[in-house]
mmCIF file of C-alpha atoms and ligand atoms in Angstrom:
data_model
loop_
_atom_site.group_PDB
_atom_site.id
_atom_site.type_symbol
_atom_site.label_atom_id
_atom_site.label_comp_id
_atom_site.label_asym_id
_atom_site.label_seq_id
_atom_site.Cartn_x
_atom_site.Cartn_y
_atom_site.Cartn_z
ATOM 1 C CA UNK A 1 0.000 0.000 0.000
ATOM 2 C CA UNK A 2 1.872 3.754 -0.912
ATOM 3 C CA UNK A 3 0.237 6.558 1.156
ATOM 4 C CA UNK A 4 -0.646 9.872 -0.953
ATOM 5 C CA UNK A 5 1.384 12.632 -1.951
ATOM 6 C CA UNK A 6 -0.175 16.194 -1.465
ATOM 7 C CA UNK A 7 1.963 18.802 -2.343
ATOM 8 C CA UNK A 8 0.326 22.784 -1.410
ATOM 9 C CA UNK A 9 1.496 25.406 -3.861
ATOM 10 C CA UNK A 10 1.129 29.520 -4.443
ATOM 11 C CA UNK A 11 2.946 32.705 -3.933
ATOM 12 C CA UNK A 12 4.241 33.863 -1.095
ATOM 13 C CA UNK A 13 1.719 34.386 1.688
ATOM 14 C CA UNK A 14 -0.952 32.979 0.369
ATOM 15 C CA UNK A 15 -2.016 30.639 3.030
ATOM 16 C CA UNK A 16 -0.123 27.655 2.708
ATOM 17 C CA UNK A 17 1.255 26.908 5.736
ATOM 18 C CA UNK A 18 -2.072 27.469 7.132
ATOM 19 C CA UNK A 19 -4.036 25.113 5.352
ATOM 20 C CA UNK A 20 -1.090 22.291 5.431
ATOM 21 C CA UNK A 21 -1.697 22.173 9.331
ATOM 22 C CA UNK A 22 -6.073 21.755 8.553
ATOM 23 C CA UNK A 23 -5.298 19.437 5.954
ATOM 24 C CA UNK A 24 -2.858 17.689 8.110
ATOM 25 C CA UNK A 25 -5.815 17.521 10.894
ATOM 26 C CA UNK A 26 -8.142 16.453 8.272
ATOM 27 C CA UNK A 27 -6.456 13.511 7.763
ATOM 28 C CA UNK A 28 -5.368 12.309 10.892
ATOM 29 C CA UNK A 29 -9.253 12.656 11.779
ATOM 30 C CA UNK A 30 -9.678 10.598 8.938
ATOM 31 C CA UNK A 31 -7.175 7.930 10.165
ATOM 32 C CA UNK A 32 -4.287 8.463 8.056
ATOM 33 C CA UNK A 33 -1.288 8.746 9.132
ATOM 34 C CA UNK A 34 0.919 11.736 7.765
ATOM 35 C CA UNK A 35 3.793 12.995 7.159
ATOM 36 C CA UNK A 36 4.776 17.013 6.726
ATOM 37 C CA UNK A 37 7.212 18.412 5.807
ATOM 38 C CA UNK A 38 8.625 21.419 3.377
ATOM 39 C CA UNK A 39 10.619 22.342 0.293
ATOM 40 C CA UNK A 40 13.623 23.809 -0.277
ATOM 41 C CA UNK A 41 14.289 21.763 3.303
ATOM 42 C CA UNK A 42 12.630 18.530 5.127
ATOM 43 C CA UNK A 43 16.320 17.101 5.817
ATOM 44 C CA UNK A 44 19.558 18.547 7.891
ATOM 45 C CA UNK A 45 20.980 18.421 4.034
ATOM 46 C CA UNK A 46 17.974 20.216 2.603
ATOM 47 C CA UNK A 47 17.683 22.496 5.640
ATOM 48 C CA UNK A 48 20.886 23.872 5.087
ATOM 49 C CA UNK A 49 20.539 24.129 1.183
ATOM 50 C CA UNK A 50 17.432 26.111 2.535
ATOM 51 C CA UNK A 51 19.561 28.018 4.625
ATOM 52 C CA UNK A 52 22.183 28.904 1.222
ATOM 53 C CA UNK A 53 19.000 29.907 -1.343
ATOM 54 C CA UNK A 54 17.095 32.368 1.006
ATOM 55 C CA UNK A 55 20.008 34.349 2.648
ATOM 56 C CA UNK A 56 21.154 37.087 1.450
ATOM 57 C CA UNK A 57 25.063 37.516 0.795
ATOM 58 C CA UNK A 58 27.249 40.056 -1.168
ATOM 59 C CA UNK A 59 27.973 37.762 -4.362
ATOM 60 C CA UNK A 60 24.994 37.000 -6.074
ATOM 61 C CA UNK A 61 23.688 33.223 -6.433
ATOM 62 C CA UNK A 62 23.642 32.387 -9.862
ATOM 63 C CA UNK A 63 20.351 31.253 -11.276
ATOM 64 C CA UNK A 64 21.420 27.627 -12.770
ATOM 65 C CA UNK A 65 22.661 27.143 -9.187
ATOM 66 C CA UNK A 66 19.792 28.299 -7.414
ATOM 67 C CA UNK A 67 17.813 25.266 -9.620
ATOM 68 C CA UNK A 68 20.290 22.729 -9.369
ATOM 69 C CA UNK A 69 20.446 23.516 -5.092
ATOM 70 C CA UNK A 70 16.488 23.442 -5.720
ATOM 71 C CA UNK A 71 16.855 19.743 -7.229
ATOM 72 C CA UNK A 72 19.771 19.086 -4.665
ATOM 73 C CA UNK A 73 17.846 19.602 -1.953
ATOM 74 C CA UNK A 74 14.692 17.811 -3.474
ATOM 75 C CA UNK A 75 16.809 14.653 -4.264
ATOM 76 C CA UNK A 76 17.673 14.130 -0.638
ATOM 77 C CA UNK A 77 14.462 14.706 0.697
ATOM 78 C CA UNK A 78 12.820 12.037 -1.704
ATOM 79 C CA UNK A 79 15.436 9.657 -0.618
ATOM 80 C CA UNK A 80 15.196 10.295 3.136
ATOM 81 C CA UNK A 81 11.805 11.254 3.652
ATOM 82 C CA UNK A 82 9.781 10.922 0.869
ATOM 83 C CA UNK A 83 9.527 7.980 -0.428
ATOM 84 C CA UNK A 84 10.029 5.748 2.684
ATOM 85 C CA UNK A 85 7.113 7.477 4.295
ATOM 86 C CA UNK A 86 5.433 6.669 1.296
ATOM 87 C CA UNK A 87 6.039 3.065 1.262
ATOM 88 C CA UNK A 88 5.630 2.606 4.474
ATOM 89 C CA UNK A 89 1.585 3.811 3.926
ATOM 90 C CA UNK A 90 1.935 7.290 4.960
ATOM 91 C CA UNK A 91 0.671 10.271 3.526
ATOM 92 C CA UNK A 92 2.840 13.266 2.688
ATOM 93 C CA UNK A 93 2.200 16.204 3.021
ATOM 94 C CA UNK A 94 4.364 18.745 1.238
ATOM 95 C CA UNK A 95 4.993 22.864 1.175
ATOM 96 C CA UNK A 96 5.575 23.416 -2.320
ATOM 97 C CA UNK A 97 7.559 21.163 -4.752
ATOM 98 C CA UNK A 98 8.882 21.222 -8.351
ATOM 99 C CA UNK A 99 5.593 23.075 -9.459
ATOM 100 C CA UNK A 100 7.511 26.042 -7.267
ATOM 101 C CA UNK A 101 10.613 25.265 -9.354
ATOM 102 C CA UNK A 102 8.404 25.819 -12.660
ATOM 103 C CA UNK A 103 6.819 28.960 -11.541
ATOM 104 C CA UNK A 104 10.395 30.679 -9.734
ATOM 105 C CA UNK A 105 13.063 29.603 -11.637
ATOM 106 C CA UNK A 106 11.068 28.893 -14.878
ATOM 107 C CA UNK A 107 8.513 31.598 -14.733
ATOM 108 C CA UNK A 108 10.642 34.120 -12.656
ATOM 109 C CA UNK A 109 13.856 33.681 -13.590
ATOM 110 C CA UNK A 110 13.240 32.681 -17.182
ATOM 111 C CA UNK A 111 15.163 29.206 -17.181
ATOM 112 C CA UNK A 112 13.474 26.862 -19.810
ATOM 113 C CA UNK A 113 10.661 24.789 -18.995
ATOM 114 C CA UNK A 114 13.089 21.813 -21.126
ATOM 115 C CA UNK A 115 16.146 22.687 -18.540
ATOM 116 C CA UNK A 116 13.877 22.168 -15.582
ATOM 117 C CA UNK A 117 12.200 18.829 -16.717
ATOM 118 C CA UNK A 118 15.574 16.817 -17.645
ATOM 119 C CA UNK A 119 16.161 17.473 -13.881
ATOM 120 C CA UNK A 120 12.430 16.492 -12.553
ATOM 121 C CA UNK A 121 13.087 13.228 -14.720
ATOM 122 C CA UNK A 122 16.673 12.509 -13.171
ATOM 123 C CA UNK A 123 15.842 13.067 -9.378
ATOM 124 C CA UNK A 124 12.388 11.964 -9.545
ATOM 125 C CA UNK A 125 11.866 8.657 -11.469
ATOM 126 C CA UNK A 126 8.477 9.393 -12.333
ATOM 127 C CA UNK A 127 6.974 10.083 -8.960
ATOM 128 C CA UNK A 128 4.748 13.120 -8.719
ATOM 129 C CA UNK A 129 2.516 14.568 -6.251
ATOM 130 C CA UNK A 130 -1.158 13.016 -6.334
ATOM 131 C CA UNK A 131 -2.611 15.977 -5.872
ATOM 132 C CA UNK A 132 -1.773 19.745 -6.189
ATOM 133 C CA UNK A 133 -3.631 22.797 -3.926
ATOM 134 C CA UNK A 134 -2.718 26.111 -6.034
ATOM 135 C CA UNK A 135 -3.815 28.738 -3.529
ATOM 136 C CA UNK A 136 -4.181 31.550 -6.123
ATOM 137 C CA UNK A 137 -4.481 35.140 -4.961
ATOM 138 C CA UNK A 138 -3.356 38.418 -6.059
ATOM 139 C CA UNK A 139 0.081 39.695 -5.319
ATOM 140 C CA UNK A 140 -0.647 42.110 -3.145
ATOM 141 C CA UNK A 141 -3.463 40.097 -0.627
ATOM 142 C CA UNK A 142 -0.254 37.855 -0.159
ATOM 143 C CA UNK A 143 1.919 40.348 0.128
ATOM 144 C CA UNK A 144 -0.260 41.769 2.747
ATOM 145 C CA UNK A 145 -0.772 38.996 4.549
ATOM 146 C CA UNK A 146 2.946 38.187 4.909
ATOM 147 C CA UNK A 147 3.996 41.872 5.925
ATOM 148 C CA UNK A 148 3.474 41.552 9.557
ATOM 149 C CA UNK A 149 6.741 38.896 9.508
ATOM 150 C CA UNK A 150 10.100 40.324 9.858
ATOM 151 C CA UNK A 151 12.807 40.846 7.456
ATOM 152 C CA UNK A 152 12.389 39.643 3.620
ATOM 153 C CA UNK A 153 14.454 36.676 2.174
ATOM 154 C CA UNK A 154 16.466 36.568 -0.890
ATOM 155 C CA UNK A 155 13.077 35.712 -2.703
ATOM 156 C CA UNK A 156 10.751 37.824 -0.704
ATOM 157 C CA UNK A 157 13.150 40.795 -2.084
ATOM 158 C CA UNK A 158 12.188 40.280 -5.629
ATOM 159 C CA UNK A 159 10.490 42.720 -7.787
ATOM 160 C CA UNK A 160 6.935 42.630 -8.753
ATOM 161 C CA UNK A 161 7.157 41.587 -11.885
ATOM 162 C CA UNK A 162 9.150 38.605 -10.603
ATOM 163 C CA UNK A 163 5.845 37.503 -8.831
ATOM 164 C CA UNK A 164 3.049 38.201 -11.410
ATOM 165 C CA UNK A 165 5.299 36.024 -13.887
ATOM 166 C CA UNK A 166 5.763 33.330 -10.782
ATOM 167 C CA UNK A 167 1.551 33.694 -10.205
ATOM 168 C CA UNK A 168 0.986 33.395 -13.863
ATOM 169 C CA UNK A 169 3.262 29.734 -14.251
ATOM 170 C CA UNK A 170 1.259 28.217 -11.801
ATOM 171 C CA UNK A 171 -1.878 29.406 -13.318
ATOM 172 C CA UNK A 172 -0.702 27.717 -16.549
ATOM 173 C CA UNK A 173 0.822 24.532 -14.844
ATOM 174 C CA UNK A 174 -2.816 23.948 -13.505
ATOM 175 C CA UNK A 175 -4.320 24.211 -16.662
ATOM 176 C CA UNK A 176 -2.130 21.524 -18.570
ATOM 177 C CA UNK A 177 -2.898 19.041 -15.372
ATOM 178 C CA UNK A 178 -6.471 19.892 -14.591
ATOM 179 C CA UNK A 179 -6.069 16.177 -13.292
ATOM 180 C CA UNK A 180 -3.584 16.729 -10.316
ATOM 181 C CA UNK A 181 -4.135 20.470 -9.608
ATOM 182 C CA UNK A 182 -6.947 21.668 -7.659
ATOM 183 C CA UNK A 183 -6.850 26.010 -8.148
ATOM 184 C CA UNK A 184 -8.176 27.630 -4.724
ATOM 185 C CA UNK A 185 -9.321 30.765 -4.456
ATOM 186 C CA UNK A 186 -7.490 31.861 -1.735
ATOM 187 C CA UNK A 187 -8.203 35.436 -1.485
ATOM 188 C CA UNK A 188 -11.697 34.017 0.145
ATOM 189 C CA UNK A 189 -12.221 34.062 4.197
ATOM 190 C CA UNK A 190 -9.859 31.187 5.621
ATOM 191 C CA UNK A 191 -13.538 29.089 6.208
ATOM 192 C CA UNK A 192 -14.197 29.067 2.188
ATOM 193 C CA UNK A 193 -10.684 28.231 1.122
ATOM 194 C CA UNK A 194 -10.813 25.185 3.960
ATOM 195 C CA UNK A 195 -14.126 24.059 2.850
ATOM 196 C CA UNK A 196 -13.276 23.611 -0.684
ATOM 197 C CA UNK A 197 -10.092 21.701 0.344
ATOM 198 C CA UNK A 198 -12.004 19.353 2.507
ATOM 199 C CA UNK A 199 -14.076 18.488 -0.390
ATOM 200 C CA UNK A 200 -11.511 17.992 -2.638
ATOM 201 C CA UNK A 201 -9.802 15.976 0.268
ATOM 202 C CA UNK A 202 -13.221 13.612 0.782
ATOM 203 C CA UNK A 203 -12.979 12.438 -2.973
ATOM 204 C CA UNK A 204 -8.992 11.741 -2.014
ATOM 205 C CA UNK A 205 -10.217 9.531 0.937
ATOM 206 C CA UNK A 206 -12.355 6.989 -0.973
ATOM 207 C CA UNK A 207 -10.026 6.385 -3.720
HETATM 208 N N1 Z5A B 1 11.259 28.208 -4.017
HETATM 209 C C1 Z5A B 1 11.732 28.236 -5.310
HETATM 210 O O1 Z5A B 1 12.113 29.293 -5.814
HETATM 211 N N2 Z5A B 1 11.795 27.076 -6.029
HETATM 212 C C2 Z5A B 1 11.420 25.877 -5.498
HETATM 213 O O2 Z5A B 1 11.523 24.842 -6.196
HETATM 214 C C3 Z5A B 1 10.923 25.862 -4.165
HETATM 215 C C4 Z5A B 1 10.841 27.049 -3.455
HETATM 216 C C5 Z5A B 1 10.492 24.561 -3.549
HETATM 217 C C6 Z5A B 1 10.577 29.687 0.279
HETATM 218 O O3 Z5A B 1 9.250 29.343 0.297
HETATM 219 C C7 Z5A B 1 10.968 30.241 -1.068
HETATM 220 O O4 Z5A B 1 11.523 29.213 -1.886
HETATM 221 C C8 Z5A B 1 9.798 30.761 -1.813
HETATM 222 C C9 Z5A B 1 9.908 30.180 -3.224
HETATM 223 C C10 Z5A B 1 11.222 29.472 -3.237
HETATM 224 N N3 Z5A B 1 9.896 32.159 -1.844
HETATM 225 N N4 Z5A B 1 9.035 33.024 -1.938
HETATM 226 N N5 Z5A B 1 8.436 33.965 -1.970
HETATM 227 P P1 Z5A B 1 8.341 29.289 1.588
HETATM 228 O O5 Z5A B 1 7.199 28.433 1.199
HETATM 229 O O6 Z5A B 1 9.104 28.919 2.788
HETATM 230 O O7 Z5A B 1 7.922 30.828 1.816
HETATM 231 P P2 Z5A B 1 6.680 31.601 1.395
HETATM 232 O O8 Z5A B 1 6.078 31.302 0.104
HETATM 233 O O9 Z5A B 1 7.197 32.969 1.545
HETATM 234 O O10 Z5A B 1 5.565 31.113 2.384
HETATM 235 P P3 Z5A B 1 4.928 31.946 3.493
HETATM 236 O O11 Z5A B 1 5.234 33.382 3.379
HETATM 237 O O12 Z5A B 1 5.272 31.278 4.784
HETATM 238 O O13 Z5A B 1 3.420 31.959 3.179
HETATM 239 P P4 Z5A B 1 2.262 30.906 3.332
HETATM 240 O O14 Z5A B 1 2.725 29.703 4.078
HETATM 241 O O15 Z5A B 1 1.636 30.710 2.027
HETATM 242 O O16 Z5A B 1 1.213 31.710 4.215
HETATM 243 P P5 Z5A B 1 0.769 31.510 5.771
HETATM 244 O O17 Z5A B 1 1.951 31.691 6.671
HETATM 245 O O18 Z5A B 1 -0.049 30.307 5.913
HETATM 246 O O19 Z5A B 1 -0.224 32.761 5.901
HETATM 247 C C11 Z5A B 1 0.243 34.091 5.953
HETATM 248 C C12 Z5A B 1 -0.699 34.921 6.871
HETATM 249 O O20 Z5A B 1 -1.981 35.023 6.253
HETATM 250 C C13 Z5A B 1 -0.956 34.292 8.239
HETATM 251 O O21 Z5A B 1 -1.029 35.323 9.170
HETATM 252 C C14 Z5A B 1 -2.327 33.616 8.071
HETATM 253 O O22 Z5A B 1 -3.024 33.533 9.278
HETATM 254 C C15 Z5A B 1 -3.005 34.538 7.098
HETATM 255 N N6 Z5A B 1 -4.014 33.866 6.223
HETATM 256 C C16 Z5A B 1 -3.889 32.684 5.572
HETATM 257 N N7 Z5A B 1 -5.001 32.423 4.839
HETATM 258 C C17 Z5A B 1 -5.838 33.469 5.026
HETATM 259 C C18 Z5A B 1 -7.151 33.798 4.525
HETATM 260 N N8 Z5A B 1 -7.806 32.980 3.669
HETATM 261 N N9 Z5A B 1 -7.699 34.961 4.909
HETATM 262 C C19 Z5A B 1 -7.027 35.790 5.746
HETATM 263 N N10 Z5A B 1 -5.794 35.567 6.274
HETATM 264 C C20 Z5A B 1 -5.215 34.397 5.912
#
């Protein structure tokens, strides 16, 4: 028996976080047992790959390293966590995943969509989420929401334009896997957005 893979994806402050500890209660409620846990990180290795792509430092990080740190990081979490918690019947629950690596370092930094894949298909074998939340919201309700945290990350730092190209990648990744992706309105009252994931989450449970 292989547990599910739920992966929870969107800009910055959109609510994921949030709704990965109600889905995670969800679950549980439900009997499952689950597993959460976060990218770039989920390891000590992928922690402190973390740690190297959201400081900030005086040389600048170039962008084919900032993917292959993405994938480095990604590779040791599937190996450590990932996939044994899998096996083993668990479900995982995940804070973003390569549909982030699409949307930032395809859609925001501009690498190729082709660049990005041959690395999906070397570290991943094949395996990909079950099922995608895309909490969609403006910019600027995320934005918002995030402000009352302290100081911004290397990411967080970005320019608009870097996020309305990152917003408009996922929008397009859900619409070539209507299948996987579920798109959430997330600029909704926190009860709306949670009620629409629970119902997504019910059809998850009986199949
Ligand atoms: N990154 C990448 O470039 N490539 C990759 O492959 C991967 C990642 C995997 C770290 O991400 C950075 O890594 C990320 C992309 C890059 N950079 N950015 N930007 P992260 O996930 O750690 O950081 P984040 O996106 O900045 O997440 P976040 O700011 O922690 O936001 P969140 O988890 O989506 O939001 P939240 O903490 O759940 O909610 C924020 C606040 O809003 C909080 O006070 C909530 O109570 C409130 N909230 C939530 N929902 C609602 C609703 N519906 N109404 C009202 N208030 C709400």
């Amino acid at each position: 028996m292989r547990g599910k893979f739920i992966t929870l994806e969107g800009g910055e402050g959109v609510g994921k976080s949030t709704n990965l500890l109600f889905i995670k209660e969800y679950l549980e409620a439900a009997g499952k047992a689950v597993v959460v846990t976060r990218e770039p990180g989920g390891t000590e290795v992928g922690e402190e790959i973390r740690n190297v792509l959201l400081s900030h430092r005086e040389s600048s990080l170039h962008e084919s390293a900032e993917l292959l740190l993405m994938f480095a990081a990604r590779s040791q979490h599937l190996q450590e966590i990932i996939i044994p918690a899998l096996k083993g019947g668990s479900w995982v629950l995940c804070d973003r995943f390569t549909d982030a690596t699409y949307a930032y370092q395809g859609g925001g930094r501009d690498i190729s969509f082709e660049k990005i894949k041959i690395l999906e298909d070397f570290v991943q074998q094949g395996l990909k989420p079950d099922c995608t939340f895309l909490l969609d919201a403006p910019i600027e309700v995320g934005m918002q929401r995030a402000s009352k945290r302290g100081d911004l990350d290397r990411f967080e730092s970005e320019e608009q334009q870097f996020f309305l190209r990152v917003r408009a990648t996922y929008q397009k990744l859900a619409k070539l896997e209507k299948g996987r992706f579920h798109l959430v309105n997330a600029s909704q009252e926190l009860s709306l957005v949670q009620s629409e994931i629970s119902s997504i989450l019910d059809q998850l449970l009986v199949k």
